[in-house]
PDB file of C-alpha atoms in Angstrom:
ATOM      1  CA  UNK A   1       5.616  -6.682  16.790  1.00  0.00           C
ATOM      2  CA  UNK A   2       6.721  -3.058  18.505  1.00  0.00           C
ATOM      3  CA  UNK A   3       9.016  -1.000  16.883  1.00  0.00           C
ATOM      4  CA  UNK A   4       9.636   2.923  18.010  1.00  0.00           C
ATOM      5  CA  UNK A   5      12.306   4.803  16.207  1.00  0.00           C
ATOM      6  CA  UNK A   6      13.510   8.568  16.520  1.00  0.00           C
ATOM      7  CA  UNK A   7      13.522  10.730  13.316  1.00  0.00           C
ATOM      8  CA  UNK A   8      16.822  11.371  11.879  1.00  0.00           C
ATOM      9  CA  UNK A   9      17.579  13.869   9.935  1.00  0.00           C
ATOM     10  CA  UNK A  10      20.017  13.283   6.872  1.00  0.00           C
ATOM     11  CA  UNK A  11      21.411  15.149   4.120  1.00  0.00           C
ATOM     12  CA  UNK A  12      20.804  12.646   1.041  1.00  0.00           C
ATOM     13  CA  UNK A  13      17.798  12.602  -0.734  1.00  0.00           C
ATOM     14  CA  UNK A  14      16.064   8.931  -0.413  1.00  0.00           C
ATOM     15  CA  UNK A  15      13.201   7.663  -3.563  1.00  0.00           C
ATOM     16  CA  UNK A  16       9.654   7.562  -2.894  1.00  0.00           C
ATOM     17  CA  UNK A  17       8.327   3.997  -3.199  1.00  0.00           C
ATOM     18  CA  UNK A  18       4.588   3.180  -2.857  1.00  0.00           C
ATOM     19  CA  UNK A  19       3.629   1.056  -0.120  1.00  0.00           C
ATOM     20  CA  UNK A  20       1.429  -0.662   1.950  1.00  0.00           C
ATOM     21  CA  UNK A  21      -0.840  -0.650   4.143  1.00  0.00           C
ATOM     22  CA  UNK A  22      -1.201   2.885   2.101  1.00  0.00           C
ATOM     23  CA  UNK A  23      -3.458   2.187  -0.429  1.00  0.00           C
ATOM     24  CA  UNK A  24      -3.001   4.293  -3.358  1.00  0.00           C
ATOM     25  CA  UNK A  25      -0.413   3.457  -4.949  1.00  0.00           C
ATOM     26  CA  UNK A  26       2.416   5.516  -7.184  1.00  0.00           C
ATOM     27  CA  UNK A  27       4.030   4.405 -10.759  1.00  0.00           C
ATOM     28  CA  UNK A  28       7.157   3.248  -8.830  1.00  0.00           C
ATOM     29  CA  UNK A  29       8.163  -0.421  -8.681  1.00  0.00           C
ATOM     30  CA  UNK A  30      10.777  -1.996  -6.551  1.00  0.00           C
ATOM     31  CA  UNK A  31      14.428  -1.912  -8.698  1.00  0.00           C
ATOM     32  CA  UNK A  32      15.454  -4.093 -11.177  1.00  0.00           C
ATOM     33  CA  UNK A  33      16.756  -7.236  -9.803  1.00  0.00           C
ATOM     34  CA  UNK A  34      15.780  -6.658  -5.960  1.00  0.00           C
ATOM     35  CA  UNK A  35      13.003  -7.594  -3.936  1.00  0.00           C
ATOM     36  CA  UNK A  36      11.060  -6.750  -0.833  1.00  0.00           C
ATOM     37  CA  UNK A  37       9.008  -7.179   1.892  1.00  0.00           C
ATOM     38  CA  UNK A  38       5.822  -5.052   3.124  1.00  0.00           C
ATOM     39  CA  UNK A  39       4.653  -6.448   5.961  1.00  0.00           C
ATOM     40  CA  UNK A  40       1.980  -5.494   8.365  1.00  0.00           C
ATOM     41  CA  UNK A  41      -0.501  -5.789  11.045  1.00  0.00           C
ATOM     42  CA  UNK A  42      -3.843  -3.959  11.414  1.00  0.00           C
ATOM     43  CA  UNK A  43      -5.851  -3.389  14.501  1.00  0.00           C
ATOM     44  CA  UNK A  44      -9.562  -3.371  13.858  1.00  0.00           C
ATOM     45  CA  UNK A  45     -12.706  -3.757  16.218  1.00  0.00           C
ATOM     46  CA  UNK A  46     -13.324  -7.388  15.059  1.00  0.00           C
ATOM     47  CA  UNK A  47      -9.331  -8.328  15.372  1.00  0.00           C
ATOM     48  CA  UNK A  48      -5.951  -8.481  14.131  1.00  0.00           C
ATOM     49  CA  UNK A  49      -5.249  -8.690  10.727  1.00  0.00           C
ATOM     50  CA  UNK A  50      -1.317 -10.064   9.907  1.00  0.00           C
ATOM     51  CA  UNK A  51       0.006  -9.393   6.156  1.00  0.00           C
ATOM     52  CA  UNK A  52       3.330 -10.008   4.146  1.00  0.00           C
ATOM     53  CA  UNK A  53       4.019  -9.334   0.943  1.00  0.00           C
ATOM     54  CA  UNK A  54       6.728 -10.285  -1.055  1.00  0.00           C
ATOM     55  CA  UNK A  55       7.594  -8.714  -4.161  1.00  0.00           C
ATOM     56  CA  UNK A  56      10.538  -8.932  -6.704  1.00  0.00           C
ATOM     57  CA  UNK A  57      11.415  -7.491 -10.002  1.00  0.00           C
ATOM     58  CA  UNK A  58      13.369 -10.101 -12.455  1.00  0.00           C
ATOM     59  CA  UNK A  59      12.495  -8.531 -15.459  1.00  0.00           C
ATOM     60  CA  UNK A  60      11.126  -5.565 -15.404  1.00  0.00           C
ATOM     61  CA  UNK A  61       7.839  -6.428 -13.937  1.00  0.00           C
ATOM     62  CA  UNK A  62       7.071  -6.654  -9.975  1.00  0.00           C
ATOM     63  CA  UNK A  63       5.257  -9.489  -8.787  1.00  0.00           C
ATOM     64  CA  UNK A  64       3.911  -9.845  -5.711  1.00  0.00           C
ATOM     65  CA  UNK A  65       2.931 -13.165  -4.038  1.00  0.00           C
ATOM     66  CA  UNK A  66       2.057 -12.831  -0.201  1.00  0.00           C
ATOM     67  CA  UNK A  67      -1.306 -12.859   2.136  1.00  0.00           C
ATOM     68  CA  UNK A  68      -2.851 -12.448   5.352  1.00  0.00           C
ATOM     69  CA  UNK A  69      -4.716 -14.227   8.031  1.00  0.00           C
ATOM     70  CA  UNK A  70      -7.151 -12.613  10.577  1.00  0.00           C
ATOM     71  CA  UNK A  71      -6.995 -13.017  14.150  1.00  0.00           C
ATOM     72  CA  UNK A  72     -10.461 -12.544  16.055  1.00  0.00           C
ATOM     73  CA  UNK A  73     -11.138 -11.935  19.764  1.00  0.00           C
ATOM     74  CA  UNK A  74     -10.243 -15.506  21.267  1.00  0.00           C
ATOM     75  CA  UNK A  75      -6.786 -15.129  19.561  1.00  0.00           C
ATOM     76  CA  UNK A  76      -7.531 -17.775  17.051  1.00  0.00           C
ATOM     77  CA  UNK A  77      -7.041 -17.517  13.662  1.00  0.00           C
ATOM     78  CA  UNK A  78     -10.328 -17.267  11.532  1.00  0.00           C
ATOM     79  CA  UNK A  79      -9.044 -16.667   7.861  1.00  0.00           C
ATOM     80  CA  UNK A  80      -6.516 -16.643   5.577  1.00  0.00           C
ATOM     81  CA  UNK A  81      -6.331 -14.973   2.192  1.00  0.00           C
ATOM     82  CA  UNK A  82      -3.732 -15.129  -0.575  1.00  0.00           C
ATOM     83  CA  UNK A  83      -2.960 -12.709  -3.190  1.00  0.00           C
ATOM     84  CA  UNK A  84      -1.189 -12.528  -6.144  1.00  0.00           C
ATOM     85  CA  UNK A  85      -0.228  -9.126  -8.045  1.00  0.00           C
ATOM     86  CA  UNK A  86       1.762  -7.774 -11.153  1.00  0.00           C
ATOM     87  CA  UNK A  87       2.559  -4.147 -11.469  1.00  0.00           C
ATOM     88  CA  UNK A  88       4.428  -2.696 -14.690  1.00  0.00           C
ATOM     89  CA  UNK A  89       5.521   0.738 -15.478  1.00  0.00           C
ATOM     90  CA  UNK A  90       4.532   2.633 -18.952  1.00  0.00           C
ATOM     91  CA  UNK A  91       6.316   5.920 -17.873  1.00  0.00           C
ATOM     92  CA  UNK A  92       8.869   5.755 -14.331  1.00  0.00           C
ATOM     93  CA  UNK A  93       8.191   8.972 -12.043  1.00  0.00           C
ATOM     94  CA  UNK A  94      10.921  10.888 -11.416  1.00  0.00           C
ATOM     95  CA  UNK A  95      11.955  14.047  -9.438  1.00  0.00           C
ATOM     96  CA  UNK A  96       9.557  17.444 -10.973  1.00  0.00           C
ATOM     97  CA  UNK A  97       7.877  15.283 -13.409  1.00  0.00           C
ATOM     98  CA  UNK A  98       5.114  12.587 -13.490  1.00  0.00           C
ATOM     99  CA  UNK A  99       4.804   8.719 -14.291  1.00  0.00           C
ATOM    100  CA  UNK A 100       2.253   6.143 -14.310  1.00  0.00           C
ATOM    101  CA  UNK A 101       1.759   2.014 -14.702  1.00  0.00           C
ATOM    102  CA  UNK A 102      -0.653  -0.518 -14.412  1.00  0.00           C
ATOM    103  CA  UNK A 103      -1.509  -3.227 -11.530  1.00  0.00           C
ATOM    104  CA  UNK A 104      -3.516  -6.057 -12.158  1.00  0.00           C
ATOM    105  CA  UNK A 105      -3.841  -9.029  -9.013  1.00  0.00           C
ATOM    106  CA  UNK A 106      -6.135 -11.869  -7.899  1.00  0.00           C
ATOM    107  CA  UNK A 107      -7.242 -12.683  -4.068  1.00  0.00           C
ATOM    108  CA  UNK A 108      -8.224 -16.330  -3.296  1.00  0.00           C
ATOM    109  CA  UNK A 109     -10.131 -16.796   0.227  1.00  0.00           C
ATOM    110  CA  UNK A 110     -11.240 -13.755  -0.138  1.00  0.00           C
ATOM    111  CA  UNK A 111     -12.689 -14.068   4.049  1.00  0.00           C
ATOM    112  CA  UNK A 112     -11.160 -10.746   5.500  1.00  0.00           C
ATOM    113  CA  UNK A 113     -12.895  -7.108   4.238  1.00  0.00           C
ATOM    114  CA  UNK A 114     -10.284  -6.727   1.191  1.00  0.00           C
ATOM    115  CA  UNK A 115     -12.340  -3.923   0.202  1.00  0.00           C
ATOM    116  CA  UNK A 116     -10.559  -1.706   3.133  1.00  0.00           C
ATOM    117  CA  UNK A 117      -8.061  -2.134   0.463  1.00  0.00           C
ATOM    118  CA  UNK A 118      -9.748  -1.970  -2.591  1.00  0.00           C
ATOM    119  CA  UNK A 119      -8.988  -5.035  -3.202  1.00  0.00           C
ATOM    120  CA  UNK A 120     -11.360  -7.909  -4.594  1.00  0.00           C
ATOM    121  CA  UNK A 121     -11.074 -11.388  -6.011  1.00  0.00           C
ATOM    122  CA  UNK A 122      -9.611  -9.701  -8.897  1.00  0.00           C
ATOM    123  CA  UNK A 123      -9.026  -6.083  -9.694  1.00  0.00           C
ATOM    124  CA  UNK A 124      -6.724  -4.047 -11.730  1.00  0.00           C
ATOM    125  CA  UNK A 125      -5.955  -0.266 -11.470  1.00  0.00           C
ATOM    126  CA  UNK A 126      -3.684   2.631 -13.256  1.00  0.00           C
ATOM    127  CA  UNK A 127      -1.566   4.102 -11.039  1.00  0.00           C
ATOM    128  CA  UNK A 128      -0.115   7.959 -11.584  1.00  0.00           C
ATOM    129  CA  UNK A 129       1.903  10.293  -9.651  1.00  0.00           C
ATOM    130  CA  UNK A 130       3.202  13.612 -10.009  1.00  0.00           C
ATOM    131  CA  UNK A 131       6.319  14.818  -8.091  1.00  0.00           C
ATOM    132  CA  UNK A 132       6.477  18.685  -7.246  1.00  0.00           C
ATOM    133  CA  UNK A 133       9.422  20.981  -5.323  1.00  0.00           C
ATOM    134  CA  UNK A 134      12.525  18.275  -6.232  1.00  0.00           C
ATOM    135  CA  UNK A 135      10.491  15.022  -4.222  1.00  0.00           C
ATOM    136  CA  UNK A 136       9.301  16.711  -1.113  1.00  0.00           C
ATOM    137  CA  UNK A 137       5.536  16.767  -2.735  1.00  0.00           C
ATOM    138  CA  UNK A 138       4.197  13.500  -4.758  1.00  0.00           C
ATOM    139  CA  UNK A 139       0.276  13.699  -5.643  1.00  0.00           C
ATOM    140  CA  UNK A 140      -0.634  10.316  -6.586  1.00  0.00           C
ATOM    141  CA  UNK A 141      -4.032   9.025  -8.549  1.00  0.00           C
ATOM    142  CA  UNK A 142      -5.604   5.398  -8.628  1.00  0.00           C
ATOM    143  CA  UNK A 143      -8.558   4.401 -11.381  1.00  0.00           C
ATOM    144  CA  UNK A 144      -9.268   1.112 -12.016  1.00  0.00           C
ATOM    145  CA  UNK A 145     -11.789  -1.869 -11.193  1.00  0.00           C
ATOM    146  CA  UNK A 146     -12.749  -4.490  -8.652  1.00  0.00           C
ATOM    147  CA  UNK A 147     -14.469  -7.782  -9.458  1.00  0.00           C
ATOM    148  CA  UNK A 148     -15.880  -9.268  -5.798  1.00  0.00           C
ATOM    149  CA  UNK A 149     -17.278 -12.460  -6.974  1.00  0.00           C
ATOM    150  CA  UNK A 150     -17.979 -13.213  -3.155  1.00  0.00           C
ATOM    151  CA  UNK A 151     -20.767 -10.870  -2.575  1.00  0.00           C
ATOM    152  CA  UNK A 152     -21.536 -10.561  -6.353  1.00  0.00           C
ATOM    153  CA  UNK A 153     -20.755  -6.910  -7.067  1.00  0.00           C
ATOM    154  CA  UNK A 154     -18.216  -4.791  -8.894  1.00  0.00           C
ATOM    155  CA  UNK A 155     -17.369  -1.603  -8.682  1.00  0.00           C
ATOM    156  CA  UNK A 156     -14.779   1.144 -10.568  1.00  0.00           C
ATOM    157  CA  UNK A 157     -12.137   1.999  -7.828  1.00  0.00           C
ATOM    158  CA  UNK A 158     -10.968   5.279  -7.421  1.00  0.00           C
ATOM    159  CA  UNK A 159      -8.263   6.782  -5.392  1.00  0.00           C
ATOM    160  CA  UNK A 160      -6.157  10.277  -4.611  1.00  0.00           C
ATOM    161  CA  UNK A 161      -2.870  10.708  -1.867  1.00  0.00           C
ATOM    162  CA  UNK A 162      -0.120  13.089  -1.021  1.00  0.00           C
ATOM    163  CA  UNK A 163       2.990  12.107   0.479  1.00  0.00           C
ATOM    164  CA  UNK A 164       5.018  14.993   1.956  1.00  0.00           C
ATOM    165  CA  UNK A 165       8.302  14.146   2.817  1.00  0.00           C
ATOM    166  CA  UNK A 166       9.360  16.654   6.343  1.00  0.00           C
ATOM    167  CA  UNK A 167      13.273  15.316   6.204  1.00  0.00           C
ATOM    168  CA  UNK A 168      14.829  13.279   3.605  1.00  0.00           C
ATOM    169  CA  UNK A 169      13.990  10.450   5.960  1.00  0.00           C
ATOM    170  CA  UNK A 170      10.811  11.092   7.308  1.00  0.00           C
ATOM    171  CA  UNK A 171       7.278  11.876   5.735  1.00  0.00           C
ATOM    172  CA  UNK A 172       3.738  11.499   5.890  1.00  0.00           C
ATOM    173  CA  UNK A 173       0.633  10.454   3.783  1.00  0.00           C
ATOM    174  CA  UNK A 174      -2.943  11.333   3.425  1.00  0.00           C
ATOM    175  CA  UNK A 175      -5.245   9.571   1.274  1.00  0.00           C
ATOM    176  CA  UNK A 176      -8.948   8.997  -0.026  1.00  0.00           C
ATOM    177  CA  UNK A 177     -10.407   6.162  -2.098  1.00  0.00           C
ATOM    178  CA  UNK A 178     -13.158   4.089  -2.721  1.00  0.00           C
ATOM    179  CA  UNK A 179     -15.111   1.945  -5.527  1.00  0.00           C
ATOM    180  CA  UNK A 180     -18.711   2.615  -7.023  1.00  0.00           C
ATOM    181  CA  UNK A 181     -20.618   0.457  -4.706  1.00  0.00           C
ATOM    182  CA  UNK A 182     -18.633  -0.129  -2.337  1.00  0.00           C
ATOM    183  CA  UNK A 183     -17.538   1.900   1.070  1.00  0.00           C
ATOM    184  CA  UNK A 184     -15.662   4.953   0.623  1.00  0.00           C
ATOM    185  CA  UNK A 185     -12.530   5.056   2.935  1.00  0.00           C
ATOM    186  CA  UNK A 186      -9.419   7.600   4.525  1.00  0.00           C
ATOM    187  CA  UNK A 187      -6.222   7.095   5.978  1.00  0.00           C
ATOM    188  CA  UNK A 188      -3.200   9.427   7.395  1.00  0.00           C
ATOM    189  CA  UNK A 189       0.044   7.959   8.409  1.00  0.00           C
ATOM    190  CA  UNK A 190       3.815   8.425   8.265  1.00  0.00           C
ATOM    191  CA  UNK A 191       6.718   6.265   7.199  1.00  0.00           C
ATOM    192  CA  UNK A 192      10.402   6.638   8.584  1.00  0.00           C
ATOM    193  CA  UNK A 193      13.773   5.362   6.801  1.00  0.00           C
ATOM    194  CA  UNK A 194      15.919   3.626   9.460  1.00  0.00           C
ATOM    195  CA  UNK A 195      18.263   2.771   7.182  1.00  0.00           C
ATOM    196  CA  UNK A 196      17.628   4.473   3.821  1.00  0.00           C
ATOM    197  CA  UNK A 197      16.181   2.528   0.733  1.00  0.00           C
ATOM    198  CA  UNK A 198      16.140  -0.513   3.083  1.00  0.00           C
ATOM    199  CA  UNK A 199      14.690  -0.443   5.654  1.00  0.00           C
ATOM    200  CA  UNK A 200      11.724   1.320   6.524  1.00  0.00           C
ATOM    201  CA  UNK A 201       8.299   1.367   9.143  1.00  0.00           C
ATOM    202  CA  UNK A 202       4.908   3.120   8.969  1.00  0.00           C
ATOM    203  CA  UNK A 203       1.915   3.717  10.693  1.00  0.00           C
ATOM    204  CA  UNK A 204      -1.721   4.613   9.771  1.00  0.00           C
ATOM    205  CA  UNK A 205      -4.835   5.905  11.366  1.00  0.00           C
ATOM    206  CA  UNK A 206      -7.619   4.970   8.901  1.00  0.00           C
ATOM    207  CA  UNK A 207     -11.845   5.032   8.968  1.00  0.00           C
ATOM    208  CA  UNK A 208     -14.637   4.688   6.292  1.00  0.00           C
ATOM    209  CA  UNK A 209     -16.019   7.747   5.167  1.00  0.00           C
ATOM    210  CA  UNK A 210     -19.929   6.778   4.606  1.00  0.00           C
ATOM    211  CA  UNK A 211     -22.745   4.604   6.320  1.00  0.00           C
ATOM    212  CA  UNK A 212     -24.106   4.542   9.841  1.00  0.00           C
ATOM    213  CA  UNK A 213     -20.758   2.745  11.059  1.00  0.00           C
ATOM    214  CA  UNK A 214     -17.631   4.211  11.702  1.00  0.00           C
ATOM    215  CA  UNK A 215     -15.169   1.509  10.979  1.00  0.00           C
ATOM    216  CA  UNK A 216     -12.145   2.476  12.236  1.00  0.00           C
ATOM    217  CA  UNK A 217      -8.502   0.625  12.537  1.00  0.00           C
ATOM    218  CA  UNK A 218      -4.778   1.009  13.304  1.00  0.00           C
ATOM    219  CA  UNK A 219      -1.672  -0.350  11.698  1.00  0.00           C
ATOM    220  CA  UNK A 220       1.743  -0.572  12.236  1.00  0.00           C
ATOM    221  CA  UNK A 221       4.486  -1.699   9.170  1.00  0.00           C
ATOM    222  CA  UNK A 222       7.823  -2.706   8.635  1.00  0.00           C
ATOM    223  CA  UNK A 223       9.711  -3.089   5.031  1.00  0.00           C
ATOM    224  CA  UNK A 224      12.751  -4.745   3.677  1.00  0.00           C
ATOM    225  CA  UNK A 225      14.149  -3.664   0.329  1.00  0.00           C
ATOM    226  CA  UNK A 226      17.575  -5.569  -0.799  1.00  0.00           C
ATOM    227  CA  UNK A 227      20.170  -4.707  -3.016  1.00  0.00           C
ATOM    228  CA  UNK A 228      19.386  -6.261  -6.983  1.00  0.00           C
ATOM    229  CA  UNK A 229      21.224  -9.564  -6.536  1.00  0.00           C
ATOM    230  CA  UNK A 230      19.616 -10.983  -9.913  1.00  0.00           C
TER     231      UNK A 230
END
């Protein structure tokens, strides 16, 4: 999947929506009614990793019901996980002020390194952002919890971001998180609107931040957001 875009420049001002394969997240939920797609691929040493995530909002609460499979050397695939997620807001963020929710999901086949993502056969975290200078800045926080019943450990996750939006259309992210435990990790990427609050790609550069091994990987994204239609 290749997709190269030009940034555009436009006048309107476009909402900031958390998303992966960023991993912090912000206290923003898809709208009402609508529902979306984040899907991506991430190049690692080991393989290919191919994810899609569907999420709607019937009632005021996204869920999320999607997964991945990973792709080794030979091309084959060698796992598949499947994860399940519900995210609801306490406080909305909005433009100069701050917000936050709470996310609580479940991974079965937990095969590929979920913790990349801080994710673990179950784990829950708060979620809260700040928005400064009318959108262009949003610091967001992550605190919660990961439960990895494969390998027997758990661990309080952690995480802090910054998007920076350049043009109404165009921005990027930075981003550091972690669990207690677990492998601390980085990423820096970019998203671009090609057609504003619907359609949108990213990419990320992202490595781990302790141990003797540098893992490193790549990723590119596409998202679909539609109109509420329920």
């Amino acid at each position: 999947m290749r997709r190269l875009a030009a940034v555009l420049l436009c006048c309107l001002p476009l909402p900031l929506l958390a998303a992966r394969p960023f991993i912090v997240d912000d206290a923003r939920v898809v709208d009402r009614g609508a529902c979306q797609v984040e899907s991506w691929v991430k190049h690692t040493p080991g393989g290919q990793e191919w994810w899609a995530l569907p999420a709607c909002n019937p009632f005021g609460v996204e869920l999320t019901a999607g997964g991945g499979a990973l792709f080794g050397g030979s091309g084959a695939r060698d796992h598949a996980d499947y994860q399940f997620q519900a995210k609801v807001l306490a406080r909305p963020l909005e433009t100069n002020a701050w917000g936050w929710g709470v996310a609580a999901g479940a991974i079965r086949h937990a095969d590929i390194n979920v913790r990349q993502n801080l994710w673990g056969n179950y784990y829950f975290y708060v979620p809260v952002s700040r928005s400064f200078a009318d959108d262009r800045l949003v610091l967001l926080f992550n605190a919660g919890g990961i439960d990895s019943r494969d390998d027997r450990r758990r661990g309080l996750s952690y995480g802090i971001g910054a998007e920076i939006y350049l043009t109404p259309r165009f921005m990027i992210a930075t981003e550091a998180y972690g669990a207690t435990g677990f492998d601390r990790f980085s990423q820096l990427g970019f998203r671009l609107w090609l057609v504003p609050e619907r359609v949108q790609i990213d990419s990320t550069y992202g490595f781990q931040l302790n141990g003797p091994h540098r893992t490193e990987w790549v990723t590119l994204g596409f998202r679909l957001i539609s109109r509420p239609f329920f």
